[in-house]
Amino acid sequence: MAMSETGRRGSQLGGKGIVARLAGRPFAWIAAFAAMAAVALTLPLRLPLGPNAWDTVVYLDAIQRIGLGQVPTVDFFVPIGPLGFYLAAGLDALFPDAQPMLLINWALLPVMLPVLALLAGEVSRRSRPQALALTLPFLMFAALPVNLHGLYPHPGFDGYGFYNRHVALLLYLLIATLLFVPRRALRIALVAVLMLTLFLTKVTGAVSGTLLVGYAALAGRMRFRDAFAAAAIVLLALGLLEVATGLSSAYLSDILTLLSLNTGTLLPRFLTVASVKFNVIGPSLLLIVVLAVAAWRDGLPATLSGWRALADQPVGWFVLGLAALALFETQNTGSLEFIGLWPILLPLLTGWWRRREDRMRPLVLVLALAVALPSAVICVERGMRALMGAPTYVGLDLPDLGPLGRVEMKPDIAARAAAMLDHYATHQEAYSDLVRRDILPSYILYSEIDFQATWLLEIQQAVTAIRNWEAANKRELNGFFTFDFVDPLNYLMERTPPRVVPVGVDPGRSTPVLEPGTLEALRRTDAILMPKCPVTTQREAIREHFAAALNGREPVALAPCWDMYLRK
């Protein structure tokens, strides 16, 4: 009996020892995260609806087009790089019932998790705690569709800013690679993979990445020939992609078009970033001042090699990293702002922790934590608010929207959404008056959760009305184009979207000048639709932009919230 009891205790201790050993291994965390993501994508989950949730349809529209053989940037204009769309399409093929916010949020994990595993494995050879300190924050920020700045007070997940979050995570990995991977071959390979991924995800991320790699070369962290080797690999990959698909040149053409449509000065954008993220920018500036004073106190270098060595210290990397990340964030709405500072702060914290006799040690450590902690706290707080409120939430009656309709919200918001749909249909003249005045019904209309819920109900009304019209007229429409920011109807009804037309029609930002090919594609599309609940300045601007496509079409009052312009 005593021996049996001893055996049980030994077994329990052994089990705890295994768990403790696994918890100390970065690869175990990465594998567990990947398994968790796969399970979540398999389940028919409902997620709390958040602001600007219709941005998910930009990806769903692209997934539908890719499935029909269309090539992003070649066959249709996209406001960002094509890689995220292709990876999302791949995940959609594997997990067709996945909740779209999770599917898109994790679209780049097939690239990022292997890079993280290689990075963590390399760092673990010297320090496993340091490898964990790089791995766990990355997984935390990648876990949920949450931005670090909320646009609406009620809790919900952020169905927008996906590609900004992707780039923020990629820049985190790039900075960590430059600082923590000493082996040349591995560093060159990881830098090449990350820079290629950045370029094909969002070009502004690649610009910031180029600044970081260039600084690493100037500071002696990375040899110039290694940087050129990584660049050569990226150019070779883009060249092969161009020969195979023509995608690279088409993407560059789209980038030039976007630059012509977005010509504002950078200073106001930097000020906006500083205002929105002052919780990071403020302590960062103070930390730079303190580190500069410490460097001056310790004696500034007198030689070029000395200055180069100082540039490779945490103070130099912190200044450059803050500038590069701020440059990227000037172009964004919704992101994981400045999480890339953590791989720089980590060696700074460990270095100053050892300087026990330095009188500036407490100040540096406190400021470094003041920079790092707000992002972590906000990420956890926003994610937990959404998850903890979810049990009291309700869904909407969206039987034809599939995974797109698997969202939930507070009961009073759901009731308001249904009431507002009827209100918009009944009082359209009042909202037409707002359009004439060039103002929205609300200053932050698209960020309001009840508007996003009303929009989903409006789409459900369209699907029902189209199916009723097709049954009554014994005609199946070949495809749709909607005068709205996004158009989920082809995706939901498995029809053919017109080529050339952009995904995500944002007047003045991502809508290029109409070309003959665009009009010709629209003329071959059976139905052009105008949503009216409510009419808005954006919807009217899109209708005016594509007005030539309405010539010769028959107007049909399809539903209270929809007009259809039918090809005869």
PDB file of C-alpha atoms in Angstrom, residues 14 59-60 94 130 195 314 326 351 355 432:
ATOM      1  CA  GLY A  14       6.598  13.109 -13.113  1.00  0.00           C
ATOM      2  CA  TYR A  59     -10.899  39.365 -48.153  1.00  0.00           C
ATOM      3  CA  LEU A  60     -14.019  37.267 -48.787  1.00  0.00           C
ATOM      4  CA  LEU A  94      -9.048  23.918 -45.621  1.00  0.00           C
ATOM      5  CA  GLN A 130      15.016  34.864 -23.681  1.00  0.00           C
ATOM      6  CA  MET A 195      11.058  41.150 -46.490  1.00  0.00           C
ATOM      7  CA  PRO A 314      19.848  49.307 -27.630  1.00  0.00           C
ATOM      8  CA  ALA A 326       5.974  55.209 -36.572  1.00  0.00           C
ATOM      9  CA  GLY A 351      21.422  44.865 -19.798  1.00  0.00           C
ATOM     10  CA  ARG A 355      23.911  47.446 -13.846  1.00  0.00           C
ATOM     11  CA  SER A 432     -30.833  62.035 -48.930  1.00  0.00           C
TER      12      SER A 432
END
